[in-house]
Short mmCIF file of C-alpha atoms in Angstrom, two decimals:
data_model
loop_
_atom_site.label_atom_id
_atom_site.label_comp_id
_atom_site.label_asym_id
_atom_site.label_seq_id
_atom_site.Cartn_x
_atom_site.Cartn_y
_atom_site.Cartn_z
CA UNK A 23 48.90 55.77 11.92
CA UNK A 24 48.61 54.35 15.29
CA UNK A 25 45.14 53.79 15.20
CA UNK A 26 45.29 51.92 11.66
CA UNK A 27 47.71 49.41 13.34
CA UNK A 28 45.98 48.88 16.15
CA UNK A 29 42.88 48.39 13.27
CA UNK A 30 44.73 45.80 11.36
CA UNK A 31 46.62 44.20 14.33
CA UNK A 32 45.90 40.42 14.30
CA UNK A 33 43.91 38.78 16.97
CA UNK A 34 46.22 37.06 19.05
CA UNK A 35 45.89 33.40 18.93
CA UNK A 36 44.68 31.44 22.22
CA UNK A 37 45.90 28.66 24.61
CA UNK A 38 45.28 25.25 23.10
CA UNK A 39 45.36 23.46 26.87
CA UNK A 40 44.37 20.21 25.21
CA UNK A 41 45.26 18.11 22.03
CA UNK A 42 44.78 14.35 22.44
CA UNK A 43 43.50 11.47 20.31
CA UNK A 44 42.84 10.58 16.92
CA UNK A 45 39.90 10.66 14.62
CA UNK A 46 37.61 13.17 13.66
CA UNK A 47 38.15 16.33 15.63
CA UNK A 48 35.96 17.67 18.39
CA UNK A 49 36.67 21.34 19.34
CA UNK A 50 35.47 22.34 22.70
CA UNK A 51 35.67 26.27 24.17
CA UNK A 52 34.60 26.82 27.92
CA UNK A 53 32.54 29.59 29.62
CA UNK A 54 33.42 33.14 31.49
CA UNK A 55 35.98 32.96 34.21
CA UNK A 56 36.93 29.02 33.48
CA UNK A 57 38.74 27.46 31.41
CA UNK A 58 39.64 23.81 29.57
CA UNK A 59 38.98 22.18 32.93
CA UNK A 60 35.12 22.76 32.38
CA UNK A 61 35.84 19.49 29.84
CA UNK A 62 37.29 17.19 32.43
CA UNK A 63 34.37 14.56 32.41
CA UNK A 64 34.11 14.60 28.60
CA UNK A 65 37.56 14.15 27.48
CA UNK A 66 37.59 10.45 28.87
CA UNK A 67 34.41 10.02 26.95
CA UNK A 68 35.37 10.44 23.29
CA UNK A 69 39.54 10.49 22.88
CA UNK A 70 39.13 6.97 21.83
CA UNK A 71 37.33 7.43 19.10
CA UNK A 72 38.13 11.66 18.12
CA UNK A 73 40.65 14.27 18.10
CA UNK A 74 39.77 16.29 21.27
CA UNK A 75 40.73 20.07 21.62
CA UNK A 76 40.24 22.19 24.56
CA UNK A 77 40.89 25.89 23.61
CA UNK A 78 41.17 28.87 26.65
CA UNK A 79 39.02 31.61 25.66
CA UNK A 80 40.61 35.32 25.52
CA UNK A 81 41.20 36.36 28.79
CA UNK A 82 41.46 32.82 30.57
CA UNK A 83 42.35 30.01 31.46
CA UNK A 84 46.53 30.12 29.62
CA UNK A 85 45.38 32.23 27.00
CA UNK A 86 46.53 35.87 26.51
CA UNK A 87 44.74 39.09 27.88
CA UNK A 88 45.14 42.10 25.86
CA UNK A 89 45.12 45.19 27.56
CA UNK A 90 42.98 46.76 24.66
CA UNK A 91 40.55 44.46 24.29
CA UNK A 92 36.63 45.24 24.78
CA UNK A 93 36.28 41.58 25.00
CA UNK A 94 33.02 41.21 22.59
CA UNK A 95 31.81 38.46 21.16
CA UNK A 96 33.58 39.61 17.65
CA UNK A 97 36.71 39.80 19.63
CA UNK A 98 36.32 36.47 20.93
CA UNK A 99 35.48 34.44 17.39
CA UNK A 100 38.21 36.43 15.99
CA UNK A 101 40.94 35.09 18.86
CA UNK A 102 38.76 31.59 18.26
CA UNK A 103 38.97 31.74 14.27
CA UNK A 104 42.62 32.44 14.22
CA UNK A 105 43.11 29.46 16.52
CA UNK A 106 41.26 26.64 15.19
CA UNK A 107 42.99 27.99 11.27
CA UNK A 108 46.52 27.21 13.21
CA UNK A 109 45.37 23.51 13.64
CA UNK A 110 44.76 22.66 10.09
CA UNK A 111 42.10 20.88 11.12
CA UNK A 112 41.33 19.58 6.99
CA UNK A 113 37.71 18.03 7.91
CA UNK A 114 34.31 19.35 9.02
CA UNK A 115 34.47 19.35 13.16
CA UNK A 116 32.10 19.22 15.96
CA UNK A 117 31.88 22.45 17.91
CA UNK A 118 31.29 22.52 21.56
CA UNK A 119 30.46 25.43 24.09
CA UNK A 120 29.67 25.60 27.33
CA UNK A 121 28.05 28.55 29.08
CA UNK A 122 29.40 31.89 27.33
CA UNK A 123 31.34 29.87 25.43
CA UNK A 124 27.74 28.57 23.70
CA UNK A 125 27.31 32.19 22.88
CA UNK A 126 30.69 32.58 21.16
CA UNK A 127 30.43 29.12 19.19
CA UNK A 128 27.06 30.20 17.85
CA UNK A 129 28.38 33.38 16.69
CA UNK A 130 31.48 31.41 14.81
CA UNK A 131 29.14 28.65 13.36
CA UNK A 132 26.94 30.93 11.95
CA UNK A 133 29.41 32.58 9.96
CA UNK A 134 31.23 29.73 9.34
CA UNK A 135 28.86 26.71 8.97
CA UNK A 136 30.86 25.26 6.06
CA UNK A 137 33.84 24.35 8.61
CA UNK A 138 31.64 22.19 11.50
CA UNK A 139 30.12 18.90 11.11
CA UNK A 140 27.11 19.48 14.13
CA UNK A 141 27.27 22.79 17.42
CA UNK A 142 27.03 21.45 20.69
CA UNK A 143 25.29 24.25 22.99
CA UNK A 144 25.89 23.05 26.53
CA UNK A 145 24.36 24.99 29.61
CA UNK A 146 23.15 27.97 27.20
CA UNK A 147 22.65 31.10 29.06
CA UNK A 148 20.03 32.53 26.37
CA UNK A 149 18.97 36.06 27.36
CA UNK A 150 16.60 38.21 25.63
CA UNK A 151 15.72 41.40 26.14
CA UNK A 152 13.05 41.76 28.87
CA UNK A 153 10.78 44.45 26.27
CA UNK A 154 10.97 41.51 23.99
CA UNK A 155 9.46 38.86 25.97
CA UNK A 156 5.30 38.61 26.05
CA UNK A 157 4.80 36.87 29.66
CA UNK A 158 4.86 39.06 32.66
CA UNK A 159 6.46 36.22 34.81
CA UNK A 160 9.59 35.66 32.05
CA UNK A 161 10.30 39.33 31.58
CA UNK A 162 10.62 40.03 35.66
CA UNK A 163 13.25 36.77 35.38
CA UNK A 164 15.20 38.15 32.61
CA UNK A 165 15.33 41.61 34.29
CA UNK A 166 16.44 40.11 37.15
CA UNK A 167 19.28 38.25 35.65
CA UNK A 168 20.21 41.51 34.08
CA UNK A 169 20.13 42.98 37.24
CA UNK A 170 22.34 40.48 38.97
CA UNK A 171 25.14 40.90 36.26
CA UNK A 172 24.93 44.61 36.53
CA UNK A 173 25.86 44.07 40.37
CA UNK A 174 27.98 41.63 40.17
CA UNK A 175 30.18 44.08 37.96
CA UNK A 176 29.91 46.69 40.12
CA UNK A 177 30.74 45.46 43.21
CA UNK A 178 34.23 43.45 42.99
CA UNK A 179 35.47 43.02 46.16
CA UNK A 180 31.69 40.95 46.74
CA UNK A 181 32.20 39.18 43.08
CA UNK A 182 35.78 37.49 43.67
CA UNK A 183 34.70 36.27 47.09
CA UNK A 184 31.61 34.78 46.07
CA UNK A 185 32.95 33.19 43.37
CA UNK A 186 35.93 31.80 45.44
CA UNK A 187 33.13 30.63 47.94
CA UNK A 188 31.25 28.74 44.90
CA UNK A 189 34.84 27.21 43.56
CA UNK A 190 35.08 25.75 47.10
CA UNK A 191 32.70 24.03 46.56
CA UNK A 192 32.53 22.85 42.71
CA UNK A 193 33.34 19.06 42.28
CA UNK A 194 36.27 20.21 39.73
CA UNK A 195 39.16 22.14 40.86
CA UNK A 196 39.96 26.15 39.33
CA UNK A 197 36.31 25.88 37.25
CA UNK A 198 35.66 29.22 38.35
CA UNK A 199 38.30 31.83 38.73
CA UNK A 200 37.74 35.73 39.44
CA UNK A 201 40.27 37.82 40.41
CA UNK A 202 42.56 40.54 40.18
CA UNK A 203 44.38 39.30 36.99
CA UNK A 204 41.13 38.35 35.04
CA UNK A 205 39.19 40.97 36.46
CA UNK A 206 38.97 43.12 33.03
CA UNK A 207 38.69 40.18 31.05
CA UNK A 208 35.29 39.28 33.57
CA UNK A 209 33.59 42.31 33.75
CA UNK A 210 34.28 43.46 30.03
CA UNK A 211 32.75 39.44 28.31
CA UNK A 212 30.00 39.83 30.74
CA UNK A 213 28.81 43.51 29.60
CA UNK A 214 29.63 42.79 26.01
CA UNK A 215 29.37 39.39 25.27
CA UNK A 216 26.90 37.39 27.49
CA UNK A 217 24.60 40.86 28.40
CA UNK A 218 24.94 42.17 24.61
CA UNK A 219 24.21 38.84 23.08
CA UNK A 220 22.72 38.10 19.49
CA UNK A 221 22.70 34.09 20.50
CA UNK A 222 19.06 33.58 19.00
CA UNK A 223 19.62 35.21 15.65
CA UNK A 224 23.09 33.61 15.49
CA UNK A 225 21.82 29.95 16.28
CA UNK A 226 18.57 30.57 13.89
CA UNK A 227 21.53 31.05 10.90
CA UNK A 228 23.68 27.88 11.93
CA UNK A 229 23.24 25.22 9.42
CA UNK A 230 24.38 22.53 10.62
CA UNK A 231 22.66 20.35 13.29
CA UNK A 232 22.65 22.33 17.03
CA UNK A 233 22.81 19.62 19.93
CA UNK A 234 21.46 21.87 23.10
CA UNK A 235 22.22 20.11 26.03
CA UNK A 236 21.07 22.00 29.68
CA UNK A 237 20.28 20.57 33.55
CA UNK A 238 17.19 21.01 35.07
CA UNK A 239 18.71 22.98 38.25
CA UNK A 240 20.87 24.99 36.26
CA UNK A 241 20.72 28.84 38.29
CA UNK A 242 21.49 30.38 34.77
CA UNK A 243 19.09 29.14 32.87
CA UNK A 244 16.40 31.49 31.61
CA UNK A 245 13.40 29.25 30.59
CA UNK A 246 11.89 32.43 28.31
CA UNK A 247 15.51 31.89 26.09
CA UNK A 248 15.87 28.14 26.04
CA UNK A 249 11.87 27.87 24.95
CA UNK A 250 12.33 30.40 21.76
CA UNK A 251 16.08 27.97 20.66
CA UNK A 252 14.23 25.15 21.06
CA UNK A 253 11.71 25.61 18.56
CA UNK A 254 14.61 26.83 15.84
CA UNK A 255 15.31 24.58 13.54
CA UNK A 256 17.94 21.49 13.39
CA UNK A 257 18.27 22.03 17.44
CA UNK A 258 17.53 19.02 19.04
CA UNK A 259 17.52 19.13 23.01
CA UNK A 260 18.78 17.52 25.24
CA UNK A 261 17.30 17.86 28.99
CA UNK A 262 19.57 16.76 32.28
CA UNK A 263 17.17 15.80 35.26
CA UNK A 264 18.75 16.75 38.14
CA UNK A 265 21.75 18.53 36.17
CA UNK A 266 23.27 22.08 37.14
CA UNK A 267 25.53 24.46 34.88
CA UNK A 268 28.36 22.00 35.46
CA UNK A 269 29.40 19.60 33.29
CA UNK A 270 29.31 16.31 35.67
CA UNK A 271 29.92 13.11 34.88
CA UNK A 272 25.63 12.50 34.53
CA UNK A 273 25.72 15.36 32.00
CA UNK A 274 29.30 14.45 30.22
CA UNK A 275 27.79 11.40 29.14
CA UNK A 276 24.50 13.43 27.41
CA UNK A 277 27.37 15.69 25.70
CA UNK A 278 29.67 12.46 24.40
CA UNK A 279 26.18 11.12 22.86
CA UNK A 280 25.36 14.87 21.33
CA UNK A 281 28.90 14.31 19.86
CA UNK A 282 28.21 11.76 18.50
#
């Protein structure tokens, strides 16, 4: 009996940490260890003319951390489905992700394309699997970023002090937080949701149009992933010179105009 209730418990609904403006309504879901801050530069941008919502993904930011959860990408669009329902949001909206949080609005828009108006992928880290990948240079780059992740989550003393070192430095304050308390939450989204991803297949069955928006310095990037998206159809893309993962004010302004 326990395990039927734990089966049919609900997914528990996530931290909306902003709600502001009026017009149509722009949904916007942040990456692994961040959380509604990631939006800082864009939120200026469009509240004058849209409804702007910045939801904390499972795990982060003010949202809840179940002690049971696996943290998959199901798990996630499940917490993220349950959330957006509780707005009554009546009209189509614009979807945006950054980083995992691309990975987790593909996977909801291509169940539900019927709900969003246009996807906005923003700093996409596509990853394929290296067996799958033809050119010798592409499939030593994907194995390595596979091979960083696998580190990173096994050594966590090194992981929360590098990424304290690389919040020190990030030109918005708490964009990246590791740590004791979202430890579980870190480790278990990057095994299952950004190293087990289905991102290509999910994008290729959106139906609405896919804004991809990425910087040309950005560390994450995987040019093998990005080149195979781009070529999908109804994905226009967007290219930052100059840009990095983060969503500065150069690249905030390429995202408000991907809006639309």
């Amino acid at each position: 009996m326990g395990r039927l209730r734990g089966f049919f418990r609900r997914p528990p609904l996530l931290h909306v940490a902003v709600d502001t403006g009026t017009g149509p309504a722009v949904v916007m879901i942040h990456g692994i260890a961040s959380s509604s801050v990631t939006f800082e530069n864009v939120v200026p941008l469009i509240e004058g003319s849209h409804r702007v919502i910045a939801i904390d993904l499972l795990g982060f930011g003010g949202s809840p951390a179940p002690a049971d959860s696996n943290y998959t990408i199901d798990e996630h669009v499940a917490s993220l489905t349950r959330t957006i329902r509780s707005l009554h949001l009546r009209d189509p909206f614009v979807l945006v992700g950054h980083s995992m949080g691309t990975l987790i609005a593909a996977r909801y828009s291509a169940a539900r394309h019927g709900r969003l108006r246009r996807l906005v992928l923003v700093s996409p880290p596509i990853y394929l699997a290296p067996d799958a990948i033809g050119g010798r240079g592409d499939r030593t780059a994907m194995e390595l970023y596979l091979r960083l992740y696998e580190y990173l989550r096994s050594n966590k003393d090194f992981t929360i002090r590098a990424a304290a070192g690389l919040a020190r430095l990030s030109p918005i304050k708490n964009l990246l937080v590791v740590s004791e308390s979202n430890w579980r939450a870190f480790v278990l989204s990057l095994q299952n949701s950004i190293e087990a991803q289905t991102s290509v297949s999910d994008v290729a069955s959106v139906r609405v149009p896919v804004e991809v928006v990425y910087g040309s310095l950005d560390p994450f990037l995987a040019p093998s992933g990005m080149r195979v998206i781009a070529q999908l159809r109804n994905v226009t893309v967007h290219r930052v010179d100059g840009g990095d993962h983060v969503i500065r004010p150069r690249m905030a302004r390429v995202v408000a105009t991907a809006i639309g």
